[in-house]
Amino acid sequence: MNYFIWLAVLAAVIFAFYRYVTRESRVRAAALAQDFPAAWRQVLTERVAFYLSLSKNEKQRFERAVQVFLAETRITGVQVEVEDTTRVLVAASAIIPVFGFPEWQYANLGEVLIVPDAWKQEKDPNKEVAPLDGTLLGSVQNFQNQHYMRLSKASLEQGFRDAMDKQNVGIHEFAHLLDQADGVIDGVPKLALPPELLQPWAEVMQREIQAIRDGKSEINPYGATNEAEFFAVVTEYFFEKPEKLQENHPELYQLLSRALRQNPKKRFLRFSVDPREWLKTLRSKRKFGRNDPCPCGSGKKYKDCHLLQQEKQAA
């Protein structure tokens, strides 16, 4: 009798272990077995310029990646509602930087937390190395063996509403995770960069950071904070205004193209003789209307909420 009990317990343990090790593949298979929701496709079509630049087959691959990401990743609202639109934009942010790596997975991404707006991060006097001080729109933090991302909902929405401002907080934060895939966030994405490009990348990165600090570059000054922020900032630039990055920083554009295995300018050229005109069209479709609901979830009109705050800050 004890023998059969032991066998039953062993079988239960083996089955539980099997379920654990195959969970990822089962979740992926279940997600891909579903039709891609029309509402999600509408979000991508209306909000994501990168998606519009893809070929038919590439769009299908992008959609499958969205399905898998949302099936595997917890996205939680903190004092704000998280609708499907927000979830799809988070997924798009994750997929864009690694679209050149079809099998890429963000290891140990525990959860994405969505907060209403920017927040203040104070320095911790108990830490020898203090975090960046100031107003944050997004962050990636480690807890035990997991990574937790926090994103401002208002900034995430704005990043996809303006396709030419060189800023997208979602892409920025997932660029940090791409950078961290080799174990450290240091501005050198070693799992993406071929070994022969490590030295050229380091040289160009230091030269570009110095140019920013000297006031001789149009790259967002935040990119000069450190090497990690430089990589995230120029990754935003690469996908938001590729033709301008190539024009102003040809060597940097070439290195990013090889590292990320993508050429967004070439994609844009498929759709227009002048990619700038095509991008302007995309941009015009994605600006906030003054009477649109504010993306922070306050329930107020945009003109009475964040637009008003921005005007006060500018005054």
PDB file of C-alpha atoms in Angstrom:
ATOM      1  CA  MET A   1       0.000   0.000   0.000  1.00  0.00           C
ATOM      2  CA  ASN A   2       2.789   2.368   0.927  1.00  0.00           C
ATOM      3  CA  TYR A   3       4.465   1.528  -2.387  1.00  0.00           C
ATOM      4  CA  PHE A   4       1.411   2.712  -4.385  1.00  0.00           C
ATOM      5  CA  ILE A   5       1.134   5.870  -2.293  1.00  0.00           C
ATOM      6  CA  TRP A   6       4.782   6.600  -2.988  1.00  0.00           C
ATOM      7  CA  LEU A   7       4.229   6.067  -6.728  1.00  0.00           C
ATOM      8  CA  ALA A   8       1.219   8.387  -6.679  1.00  0.00           C
ATOM      9  CA  VAL A   9       3.188  11.105  -4.906  1.00  0.00           C
ATOM     10  CA  LEU A  10       6.102  10.690  -7.320  1.00  0.00           C
ATOM     11  CA  ALA A  11       3.765  10.882 -10.304  1.00  0.00           C
ATOM     12  CA  ALA A  12       2.168  14.056  -8.915  1.00  0.00           C
ATOM     13  CA  VAL A  13       5.587  15.650  -8.411  1.00  0.00           C
ATOM     14  CA  ILE A  14       6.711  14.723 -11.922  1.00  0.00           C
ATOM     15  CA  PHE A  15       3.482  16.069 -13.415  1.00  0.00           C
ATOM     16  CA  ALA A  16       3.776  19.322 -11.466  1.00  0.00           C
ATOM     17  CA  PHE A  17       7.385  19.709 -12.604  1.00  0.00           C
ATOM     18  CA  TYR A  18       6.381  19.023 -16.209  1.00  0.00           C
ATOM     19  CA  ARG A  19       3.653  21.652 -16.002  1.00  0.00           C
ATOM     20  CA  TYR A  20       6.156  24.131 -14.595  1.00  0.00           C
ATOM     21  CA  VAL A  21       8.862  23.630 -17.233  1.00  0.00           C
ATOM     22  CA  THR A  22       6.372  23.619 -20.108  1.00  0.00           C
ATOM     23  CA  ARG A  23       4.274  26.555 -18.897  1.00  0.00           C
ATOM     24  CA  GLU A  24       5.996  29.071 -21.154  1.00  0.00           C
ATOM     25  CA  SER A  25       5.526  27.027 -24.312  1.00  0.00           C
ATOM     26  CA  ARG A  26       1.907  26.268 -23.404  1.00  0.00           C
ATOM     27  CA  VAL A  27       1.131  29.949 -22.786  1.00  0.00           C
ATOM     28  CA  ARG A  28       2.692  30.901 -26.109  1.00  0.00           C
ATOM     29  CA  ALA A  29       0.809  28.173 -27.969  1.00  0.00           C
ATOM     30  CA  ALA A  30      -2.501  29.168 -26.390  1.00  0.00           C
ATOM     31  CA  ALA A  31      -1.944  32.834 -27.263  1.00  0.00           C
ATOM     32  CA  LEU A  32      -1.053  32.096 -30.872  1.00  0.00           C
ATOM     33  CA  ALA A  33      -4.066  29.810 -31.273  1.00  0.00           C
ATOM     34  CA  GLN A  34      -6.335  32.858 -30.868  1.00  0.00           C
ATOM     35  CA  ASP A  35      -7.252  35.245 -33.654  1.00  0.00           C
ATOM     36  CA  PHE A  36      -5.646  38.647 -33.294  1.00  0.00           C
ATOM     37  CA  PRO A  37      -8.352  40.974 -31.903  1.00  0.00           C
ATOM     38  CA  ALA A  38      -9.578  43.563 -34.381  1.00  0.00           C
ATOM     39  CA  ALA A  39      -9.578  46.203 -31.634  1.00  0.00           C
ATOM     40  CA  TRP A  40      -5.887  45.605 -30.993  1.00  0.00           C
ATOM     41  CA  ARG A  41      -5.123  45.908 -34.714  1.00  0.00           C
ATOM     42  CA  GLN A  42      -6.976  49.210 -34.763  1.00  0.00           C
ATOM     43  CA  VAL A  43      -4.792  50.508 -31.920  1.00  0.00           C
ATOM     44  CA  LEU A  44      -1.655  49.511 -33.824  1.00  0.00           C
ATOM     45  CA  THR A  45      -2.940  51.064 -37.035  1.00  0.00           C
ATOM     46  CA  GLU A  46      -3.972  54.338 -35.430  1.00  0.00           C
ATOM     47  CA  ARG A  47      -1.176  54.763 -32.896  1.00  0.00           C
ATOM     48  CA  VAL A  48       1.995  52.892 -33.886  1.00  0.00           C
ATOM     49  CA  ALA A  49       3.951  54.359 -36.804  1.00  0.00           C
ATOM     50  CA  PHE A  50       6.438  51.474 -36.688  1.00  0.00           C
ATOM     51  CA  TYR A  51       3.645  48.963 -37.318  1.00  0.00           C
ATOM     52  CA  LEU A  52       2.383  50.934 -40.316  1.00  0.00           C
ATOM     53  CA  SER A  53       5.829  50.831 -41.906  1.00  0.00           C
ATOM     54  CA  LEU A  54       5.907  47.020 -41.921  1.00  0.00           C
ATOM     55  CA  SER A  55       5.126  44.714 -44.820  1.00  0.00           C
ATOM     56  CA  LYS A  56       2.078  42.450 -44.611  1.00  0.00           C
ATOM     57  CA  ASN A  57       4.102  39.476 -43.373  1.00  0.00           C
ATOM     58  CA  GLU A  58       5.994  41.642 -40.891  1.00  0.00           C
ATOM     59  CA  LYS A  59       2.729  43.006 -39.515  1.00  0.00           C
ATOM     60  CA  GLN A  60       1.547  39.455 -38.899  1.00  0.00           C
ATOM     61  CA  ARG A  61       4.794  38.674 -37.074  1.00  0.00           C
ATOM     62  CA  PHE A  62       4.423  41.855 -35.030  1.00  0.00           C
ATOM     63  CA  GLU A  63       0.868  40.910 -34.084  1.00  0.00           C
ATOM     64  CA  ARG A  64       1.937  37.435 -32.990  1.00  0.00           C
ATOM     65  CA  ALA A  65       4.637  38.993 -30.833  1.00  0.00           C
ATOM     66  CA  VAL A  66       2.024  41.291 -29.253  1.00  0.00           C
ATOM     67  CA  GLN A  67      -0.171  38.274 -28.434  1.00  0.00           C
ATOM     68  CA  VAL A  68       2.672  36.371 -26.818  1.00  0.00           C
ATOM     69  CA  PHE A  69       3.956  39.353 -24.854  1.00  0.00           C
ATOM     70  CA  LEU A  70       0.537  40.157 -23.421  1.00  0.00           C
ATOM     71  CA  ALA A  71      -0.075  36.508 -22.572  1.00  0.00           C
ATOM     72  CA  GLU A  72       3.215  36.245 -20.681  1.00  0.00           C
ATOM     73  CA  THR A  73       3.485  39.679 -19.043  1.00  0.00           C
ATOM     74  CA  ARG A  74       1.523  41.152 -16.145  1.00  0.00           C
ATOM     75  CA  ILE A  75       0.557  44.775 -16.741  1.00  0.00           C
ATOM     76  CA  THR A  76      -0.956  46.382 -13.658  1.00  0.00           C
ATOM     77  CA  GLY A  77      -2.442  49.811 -13.116  1.00  0.00           C
ATOM     78  CA  VAL A  78      -1.477  51.713  -9.967  1.00  0.00           C
ATOM     79  CA  GLN A  79      -4.184  54.288  -9.208  1.00  0.00           C
ATOM     80  CA  VAL A  80      -5.097  54.298 -12.895  1.00  0.00           C
ATOM     81  CA  GLU A  81      -7.172  52.114 -15.184  1.00  0.00           C
ATOM     82  CA  VAL A  82      -5.312  50.002 -17.730  1.00  0.00           C
ATOM     83  CA  GLU A  83      -7.381  49.505 -20.870  1.00  0.00           C
ATOM     84  CA  ASP A  84      -6.525  47.313 -23.845  1.00  0.00           C
ATOM     85  CA  THR A  85      -5.132  50.374 -25.633  1.00  0.00           C
ATOM     86  CA  THR A  86      -2.541  50.855 -22.904  1.00  0.00           C
ATOM     87  CA  ARG A  87      -1.675  47.165 -22.858  1.00  0.00           C
ATOM     88  CA  VAL A  88      -1.178  47.077 -26.629  1.00  0.00           C
ATOM     89  CA  LEU A  89       1.034  50.181 -26.518  1.00  0.00           C
ATOM     90  CA  VAL A  90       3.168  48.581 -23.794  1.00  0.00           C
ATOM     91  CA  ALA A  91       3.518  45.475 -25.963  1.00  0.00           C
ATOM     92  CA  ALA A  92       4.423  47.575 -29.007  1.00  0.00           C
ATOM     93  CA  SER A  93       7.069  49.373 -26.925  1.00  0.00           C
ATOM     94  CA  ALA A  94       8.569  46.017 -25.998  1.00  0.00           C
ATOM     95  CA  ILE A  95       8.576  44.571 -29.492  1.00  0.00           C
ATOM     96  CA  ILE A  96       9.898  47.514 -31.516  1.00  0.00           C
ATOM     97  CA  PRO A  97      13.498  47.488 -30.168  1.00  0.00           C
ATOM     98  CA  VAL A  98      13.863  43.696 -30.571  1.00  0.00           C
ATOM     99  CA  PHE A  99      11.868  43.165 -33.766  1.00  0.00           C
ATOM    100  CA  GLY A 100      15.119  42.215 -35.477  1.00  0.00           C
ATOM    101  CA  PHE A 101      15.390  39.243 -33.090  1.00  0.00           C
ATOM    102  CA  PRO A 102      12.287  37.096 -33.805  1.00  0.00           C
ATOM    103  CA  GLU A 103      12.874  34.754 -30.866  1.00  0.00           C
ATOM    104  CA  TRP A 104      13.778  37.424 -28.313  1.00  0.00           C
ATOM    105  CA  GLN A 105      12.281  37.195 -24.843  1.00  0.00           C
ATOM    106  CA  TYR A 106      12.693  39.646 -21.975  1.00  0.00           C
ATOM    107  CA  ALA A 107      14.085  37.370 -19.299  1.00  0.00           C
ATOM    108  CA  ASN A 108      12.749  37.814 -15.779  1.00  0.00           C
ATOM    109  CA  LEU A 109      10.379  40.676 -16.568  1.00  0.00           C
ATOM    110  CA  GLY A 110       8.151  40.294 -13.548  1.00  0.00           C
ATOM    111  CA  GLU A 111       5.591  43.030 -14.142  1.00  0.00           C
ATOM    112  CA  VAL A 112       4.924  46.343 -15.856  1.00  0.00           C
ATOM    113  CA  LEU A 113       3.334  48.895 -13.521  1.00  0.00           C
ATOM    114  CA  ILE A 114       1.341  51.723 -15.091  1.00  0.00           C
ATOM    115  CA  VAL A 115       1.067  54.940 -13.072  1.00  0.00           C
ATOM    116  CA  PRO A 116      -0.970  58.034 -14.011  1.00  0.00           C
ATOM    117  CA  ASP A 117       1.845  60.483 -14.651  1.00  0.00           C
ATOM    118  CA  ALA A 118       5.472  61.383 -13.926  1.00  0.00           C
ATOM    119  CA  TRP A 119       6.734  60.930 -10.382  1.00  0.00           C
ATOM    120  CA  LYS A 120       9.473  62.285  -8.193  1.00  0.00           C
ATOM    121  CA  GLN A 121      12.286  59.963  -7.178  1.00  0.00           C
ATOM    122  CA  GLU A 122      14.202  61.158  -4.179  1.00  0.00           C
ATOM    123  CA  LYS A 123      17.773  60.219  -3.394  1.00  0.00           C
ATOM    124  CA  ASP A 124      18.261  57.617  -0.681  1.00  0.00           C
ATOM    125  CA  PRO A 125      20.844  58.953   1.818  1.00  0.00           C
ATOM    126  CA  ASN A 126      21.559  55.385   2.969  1.00  0.00           C
ATOM    127  CA  LYS A 127      22.885  54.373  -0.440  1.00  0.00           C
ATOM    128  CA  GLU A 128      26.439  55.138  -1.503  1.00  0.00           C
ATOM    129  CA  VAL A 129      25.379  55.371  -5.154  1.00  0.00           C
ATOM    130  CA  ALA A 130      22.164  57.369  -5.368  1.00  0.00           C
ATOM    131  CA  PRO A 131      19.688  56.881  -8.202  1.00  0.00           C
ATOM    132  CA  LEU A 132      18.951  59.613 -10.696  1.00  0.00           C
ATOM    133  CA  ASP A 133      17.208  62.470  -8.936  1.00  0.00           C
ATOM    134  CA  GLY A 134      14.282  64.288 -10.526  1.00  0.00           C
ATOM    135  CA  THR A 135      11.020  63.718 -12.310  1.00  0.00           C
ATOM    136  CA  LEU A 136      10.747  60.297 -13.946  1.00  0.00           C
ATOM    137  CA  LEU A 137       8.493  59.062 -16.743  1.00  0.00           C
ATOM    138  CA  GLY A 138       9.651  55.450 -16.585  1.00  0.00           C
ATOM    139  CA  SER A 139      12.048  53.194 -14.734  1.00  0.00           C
ATOM    140  CA  VAL A 140      13.365  49.636 -14.554  1.00  0.00           C
ATOM    141  CA  GLN A 141      14.157  48.241 -11.130  1.00  0.00           C
ATOM    142  CA  ASN A 142      15.387  44.877  -9.906  1.00  0.00           C
ATOM    143  CA  PHE A 143      13.902  42.917  -7.035  1.00  0.00           C
ATOM    144  CA  GLN A 144      15.543  39.574  -6.290  1.00  0.00           C
ATOM    145  CA  ASN A 145      15.745  37.883  -9.720  1.00  0.00           C
ATOM    146  CA  GLN A 146      12.948  39.864 -11.364  1.00  0.00           C
ATOM    147  CA  HIS A 147      12.767  43.155 -13.260  1.00  0.00           C
ATOM    148  CA  TYR A 148       9.893  45.548 -12.657  1.00  0.00           C
ATOM    149  CA  MET A 149       9.123  48.352 -15.059  1.00  0.00           C
ATOM    150  CA  ARG A 150       7.137  51.436 -14.175  1.00  0.00           C
ATOM    151  CA  LEU A 151       5.664  53.657 -16.897  1.00  0.00           C
ATOM    152  CA  SER A 152       3.740  56.909 -16.852  1.00  0.00           C
ATOM    153  CA  LYS A 153       0.479  56.320 -18.705  1.00  0.00           C
ATOM    154  CA  ALA A 154       0.320  59.929 -19.903  1.00  0.00           C
ATOM    155  CA  SER A 155       3.877  59.760 -21.265  1.00  0.00           C
ATOM    156  CA  LEU A 156       3.351  56.345 -22.861  1.00  0.00           C
ATOM    157  CA  GLU A 157       0.317  57.718 -24.720  1.00  0.00           C
ATOM    158  CA  GLN A 158       2.163  60.872 -25.757  1.00  0.00           C
ATOM    159  CA  GLY A 159       5.095  58.863 -27.097  1.00  0.00           C
ATOM    160  CA  PHE A 160       2.842  57.132 -29.592  1.00  0.00           C
ATOM    161  CA  ARG A 161       0.710  60.166 -30.424  1.00  0.00           C
ATOM    162  CA  ASP A 162       3.683  62.121 -31.747  1.00  0.00           C
ATOM    163  CA  ALA A 163       5.698  59.988 -34.143  1.00  0.00           C
ATOM    164  CA  MET A 164       8.440  62.565 -34.755  1.00  0.00           C
ATOM    165  CA  ASP A 165       9.465  64.020 -31.395  1.00  0.00           C
ATOM    166  CA  LYS A 166      12.363  61.553 -30.878  1.00  0.00           C
ATOM    167  CA  GLN A 167      10.837  60.554 -27.541  1.00  0.00           C
ATOM    168  CA  ASN A 168       8.989  57.398 -26.549  1.00  0.00           C
ATOM    169  CA  VAL A 169       9.233  56.381 -22.903  1.00  0.00           C
ATOM    170  CA  GLY A 170       8.074  52.819 -23.616  1.00  0.00           C
ATOM    171  CA  ILE A 171      10.812  52.209 -26.181  1.00  0.00           C
ATOM    172  CA  HIS A 172      13.275  53.903 -23.830  1.00  0.00           C
ATOM    173  CA  GLU A 173      12.587  51.573 -20.911  1.00  0.00           C
ATOM    174  CA  PHE A 174      12.571  48.405 -22.994  1.00  0.00           C
ATOM    175  CA  ALA A 175      15.877  49.526 -24.513  1.00  0.00           C
ATOM    176  CA  HIS A 176      17.212  49.390 -20.950  1.00  0.00           C
ATOM    177  CA  LEU A 177      16.037  45.770 -20.686  1.00  0.00           C
ATOM    178  CA  LEU A 178      17.695  44.965 -24.025  1.00  0.00           C
ATOM    179  CA  ASP A 179      20.880  46.543 -22.688  1.00  0.00           C
ATOM    180  CA  GLN A 180      20.562  44.562 -19.440  1.00  0.00           C
ATOM    181  CA  ALA A 181      20.245  41.197 -21.204  1.00  0.00           C
ATOM    182  CA  ASP A 182      24.003  40.626 -20.790  1.00  0.00           C
ATOM    183  CA  GLY A 183      23.701  41.142 -17.054  1.00  0.00           C
ATOM    184  CA  VAL A 184      24.351  44.871 -16.662  1.00  0.00           C
ATOM    185  CA  ILE A 185      22.746  48.108 -17.850  1.00  0.00           C
ATOM    186  CA  ASP A 186      25.807  49.958 -19.112  1.00  0.00           C
ATOM    187  CA  GLY A 187      24.925  51.252 -22.570  1.00  0.00           C
ATOM    188  CA  VAL A 188      26.666  48.344 -24.310  1.00  0.00           C
ATOM    189  CA  PRO A 189      24.092  45.743 -25.469  1.00  0.00           C
ATOM    190  CA  LYS A 190      26.582  42.905 -25.819  1.00  0.00           C
ATOM    191  CA  LEU A 191      23.977  40.295 -26.772  1.00  0.00           C
ATOM    192  CA  ALA A 192      22.952  42.456 -29.731  1.00  0.00           C
ATOM    193  CA  LEU A 193      26.282  43.951 -30.825  1.00  0.00           C
ATOM    194  CA  PRO A 194      28.609  41.662 -32.803  1.00  0.00           C
ATOM    195  CA  PRO A 195      31.969  41.357 -30.992  1.00  0.00           C
ATOM    196  CA  GLU A 196      33.805  43.313 -33.681  1.00  0.00           C
ATOM    197  CA  LEU A 197      31.520  46.311 -33.063  1.00  0.00           C
ATOM    198  CA  LEU A 198      32.040  46.576 -29.305  1.00  0.00           C
ATOM    199  CA  GLN A 199      35.058  48.861 -29.578  1.00  0.00           C
ATOM    200  CA  PRO A 200      33.609  51.069 -32.360  1.00  0.00           C
ATOM    201  CA  TRP A 201      30.384  51.393 -30.371  1.00  0.00           C
ATOM    202  CA  ALA A 202      32.238  52.425 -27.208  1.00  0.00           C
ATOM    203  CA  GLU A 203      34.228  55.037 -29.133  1.00  0.00           C
ATOM    204  CA  VAL A 204      31.217  56.525 -30.929  1.00  0.00           C
ATOM    205  CA  MET A 205      29.168  56.505 -27.728  1.00  0.00           C
ATOM    206  CA  GLN A 206      31.805  58.454 -25.787  1.00  0.00           C
ATOM    207  CA  ARG A 207      32.262  60.918 -28.627  1.00  0.00           C
ATOM    208  CA  GLU A 208      28.514  61.533 -28.934  1.00  0.00           C
ATOM    209  CA  ILE A 209      28.054  61.910 -25.164  1.00  0.00           C
ATOM    210  CA  GLN A 210      30.808  64.514 -25.080  1.00  0.00           C
ATOM    211  CA  ALA A 211      29.191  66.386 -27.976  1.00  0.00           C
ATOM    212  CA  ILE A 212      25.916  66.520 -26.034  1.00  0.00           C
ATOM    213  CA  ARG A 213      27.702  67.836 -22.949  1.00  0.00           C
ATOM    214  CA  ASP A 214      29.478  70.450 -25.077  1.00  0.00           C
ATOM    215  CA  GLY A 215      26.159  71.650 -26.505  1.00  0.00           C
ATOM    216  CA  LYS A 216      27.116  70.498 -30.006  1.00  0.00           C
ATOM    217  CA  SER A 217      24.414  67.865 -30.515  1.00  0.00           C
ATOM    218  CA  GLU A 218      20.651  67.868 -30.965  1.00  0.00           C
ATOM    219  CA  ILE A 219      20.345  64.511 -29.186  1.00  0.00           C
ATOM    220  CA  ASN A 220      18.226  64.795 -26.026  1.00  0.00           C
ATOM    221  CA  PRO A 221      20.543  66.121 -23.277  1.00  0.00           C
ATOM    222  CA  TYR A 222      19.306  63.338 -20.996  1.00  0.00           C
ATOM    223  CA  GLY A 223      21.408  61.009 -23.131  1.00  0.00           C
ATOM    224  CA  ALA A 224      24.534  62.537 -21.603  1.00  0.00           C
ATOM    225  CA  THR A 225      23.523  61.415 -18.087  1.00  0.00           C
ATOM    226  CA  ASN A 226      25.500  58.200 -18.494  1.00  0.00           C
ATOM    227  CA  GLU A 227      26.146  55.448 -21.049  1.00  0.00           C
ATOM    228  CA  ALA A 228      22.988  53.518 -20.158  1.00  0.00           C
ATOM    229  CA  GLU A 229      20.752  56.529 -20.715  1.00  0.00           C
ATOM    230  CA  PHE A 230      22.590  57.363 -23.937  1.00  0.00           C
ATOM    231  CA  PHE A 231      21.717  53.978 -25.436  1.00  0.00           C
ATOM    232  CA  ALA A 232      18.061  54.281 -24.422  1.00  0.00           C
ATOM    233  CA  VAL A 233      17.774  57.866 -25.728  1.00  0.00           C
ATOM    234  CA  VAL A 234      19.347  57.144 -29.113  1.00  0.00           C
ATOM    235  CA  THR A 235      17.208  54.021 -29.480  1.00  0.00           C
ATOM    236  CA  GLU A 236      14.141  56.264 -29.178  1.00  0.00           C
ATOM    237  CA  TYR A 237      15.648  58.603 -31.778  1.00  0.00           C
ATOM    238  CA  PHE A 238      16.491  55.662 -34.079  1.00  0.00           C
ATOM    239  CA  PHE A 239      12.877  54.540 -34.294  1.00  0.00           C
ATOM    240  CA  GLU A 240      11.147  57.930 -34.097  1.00  0.00           C
ATOM    241  CA  LYS A 241      13.213  59.960 -36.597  1.00  0.00           C
ATOM    242  CA  PRO A 242      15.534  57.520 -38.386  1.00  0.00           C
ATOM    243  CA  GLU A 243      16.115  59.765 -41.405  1.00  0.00           C
ATOM    244  CA  LYS A 244      17.244  62.630 -39.171  1.00  0.00           C
ATOM    245  CA  LEU A 245      19.506  60.390 -37.056  1.00  0.00           C
ATOM    246  CA  GLN A 246      21.164  59.033 -40.189  1.00  0.00           C
ATOM    247  CA  GLU A 247      21.600  62.548 -41.555  1.00  0.00           C
ATOM    248  CA  ASN A 248      23.107  63.990 -38.368  1.00  0.00           C
ATOM    249  CA  HIS A 249      24.886  60.916 -36.971  1.00  0.00           C
ATOM    250  CA  PRO A 250      25.598  58.461 -39.833  1.00  0.00           C
ATOM    251  CA  GLU A 251      28.103  56.334 -37.915  1.00  0.00           C
ATOM    252  CA  LEU A 252      25.778  56.036 -34.913  1.00  0.00           C
ATOM    253  CA  TYR A 253      22.865  55.116 -37.189  1.00  0.00           C
ATOM    254  CA  GLN A 254      24.913  52.408 -38.893  1.00  0.00           C
ATOM    255  CA  LEU A 255      25.997  50.898 -35.575  1.00  0.00           C
ATOM    256  CA  LEU A 256      22.426  50.876 -34.239  1.00  0.00           C
ATOM    257  CA  SER A 257      21.189  49.297 -37.471  1.00  0.00           C
ATOM    258  CA  ARG A 258      23.684  46.475 -37.111  1.00  0.00           C
ATOM    259  CA  ALA A 259      23.087  46.079 -33.377  1.00  0.00           C
ATOM    260  CA  LEU A 260      19.286  46.027 -33.627  1.00  0.00           C
ATOM    261  CA  ARG A 261      19.212  44.327 -37.055  1.00  0.00           C
ATOM    262  CA  GLN A 262      16.776  46.902 -38.360  1.00  0.00           C
ATOM    263  CA  ASN A 263      16.747  49.803 -40.803  1.00  0.00           C
ATOM    264  CA  PRO A 264      13.663  51.897 -40.010  1.00  0.00           C
ATOM    265  CA  LYS A 265      14.501  54.573 -42.582  1.00  0.00           C
ATOM    266  CA  LYS A 266      14.453  51.951 -45.328  1.00  0.00           C
ATOM    267  CA  ARG A 267      11.040  50.778 -44.121  1.00  0.00           C
ATOM    268  CA  PHE A 268       9.649  54.300 -44.315  1.00  0.00           C
ATOM    269  CA  LEU A 269      10.979  54.667 -47.847  1.00  0.00           C
ATOM    270  CA  ARG A 270       8.747  51.809 -48.968  1.00  0.00           C
ATOM    271  CA  PHE A 271       5.713  53.991 -48.427  1.00  0.00           C
ATOM    272  CA  SER A 272       6.821  57.415 -49.623  1.00  0.00           C
ATOM    273  CA  VAL A 273       9.383  59.020 -51.860  1.00  0.00           C
ATOM    274  CA  ASP A 274       9.957  61.497 -49.045  1.00  0.00           C
ATOM    275  CA  PRO A 275       9.784  59.711 -45.671  1.00  0.00           C
ATOM    276  CA  ARG A 276       9.562  63.050 -43.886  1.00  0.00           C
ATOM    277  CA  GLU A 277       6.218  63.806 -45.493  1.00  0.00           C
ATOM    278  CA  TRP A 278       4.924  60.353 -44.545  1.00  0.00           C
ATOM    279  CA  LEU A 279       6.083  60.829 -40.964  1.00  0.00           C
ATOM    280  CA  LYS A 280       4.437  64.241 -40.823  1.00  0.00           C
ATOM    281  CA  THR A 281       1.160  62.610 -41.816  1.00  0.00           C
ATOM    282  CA  LEU A 282       1.555  60.052 -39.039  1.00  0.00           C
ATOM    283  CA  ARG A 283       2.395  62.770 -36.573  1.00  0.00           C
ATOM    284  CA  SER A 284      -0.643  64.843 -37.437  1.00  0.00           C
ATOM    285  CA  LYS A 285      -2.891  61.865 -36.682  1.00  0.00           C
ATOM    286  CA  ARG A 286      -1.406  61.338 -33.236  1.00  0.00           C
ATOM    287  CA  LYS A 287      -1.456  64.720 -31.556  1.00  0.00           C
ATOM    288  CA  PHE A 288      -3.658  65.172 -28.541  1.00  0.00           C
ATOM    289  CA  GLY A 289      -6.826  67.099 -29.235  1.00  0.00           C
ATOM    290  CA  ARG A 290      -7.536  69.744 -26.608  1.00  0.00           C
ATOM    291  CA  ASN A 291     -10.929  68.192 -25.924  1.00  0.00           C
ATOM    292  CA  ASP A 292      -9.758  64.575 -25.948  1.00  0.00           C
ATOM    293  CA  PRO A 293      -9.877  62.658 -22.644  1.00  0.00           C
ATOM    294  CA  CYS A 294      -6.565  63.068 -20.853  1.00  0.00           C
ATOM    295  CA  PRO A 295      -4.551  59.807 -21.097  1.00  0.00           C
ATOM    296  CA  CYS A 296      -3.591  59.973 -17.425  1.00  0.00           C
ATOM    297  CA  GLY A 297      -7.047  58.661 -16.552  1.00  0.00           C
ATOM    298  CA  SER A 298      -8.161  61.705 -14.570  1.00  0.00           C
ATOM    299  CA  GLY A 299     -11.452  61.882 -16.464  1.00  0.00           C
ATOM    300  CA  LYS A 300     -10.772  65.506 -17.428  1.00  0.00           C
ATOM    301  CA  LYS A 301     -10.286  66.872 -20.914  1.00  0.00           C
ATOM    302  CA  TYR A 302      -6.662  67.108 -22.001  1.00  0.00           C
ATOM    303  CA  LYS A 303      -6.826  70.936 -22.108  1.00  0.00           C
ATOM    304  CA  ASP A 304      -8.009  71.009 -18.470  1.00  0.00           C
ATOM    305  CA  CYS A 305      -5.455  68.522 -17.194  1.00  0.00           C
ATOM    306  CA  HIS A 306      -1.935  67.917 -18.527  1.00  0.00           C
ATOM    307  CA  LEU A 307      -2.022  70.614 -21.196  1.00  0.00           C
ATOM    308  CA  LEU A 308      -2.932  73.132 -18.498  1.00  0.00           C
ATOM    309  CA  GLN A 309      -0.099  71.878 -16.314  1.00  0.00           C
ATOM    310  CA  GLN A 310       2.384  72.171 -19.192  1.00  0.00           C
ATOM    311  CA  GLU A 311       1.255  75.728 -19.930  1.00  0.00           C
ATOM    312  CA  LYS A 312       1.716  76.669 -16.258  1.00  0.00           C
ATOM    313  CA  GLN A 313       5.204  75.165 -16.235  1.00  0.00           C
ATOM    314  CA  ALA A 314       6.114  77.076 -19.391  1.00  0.00           C
ATOM    315  CA  ALA A 315       4.834  80.366 -18.000  1.00  0.00           C
TER     316      ALA A 315
END
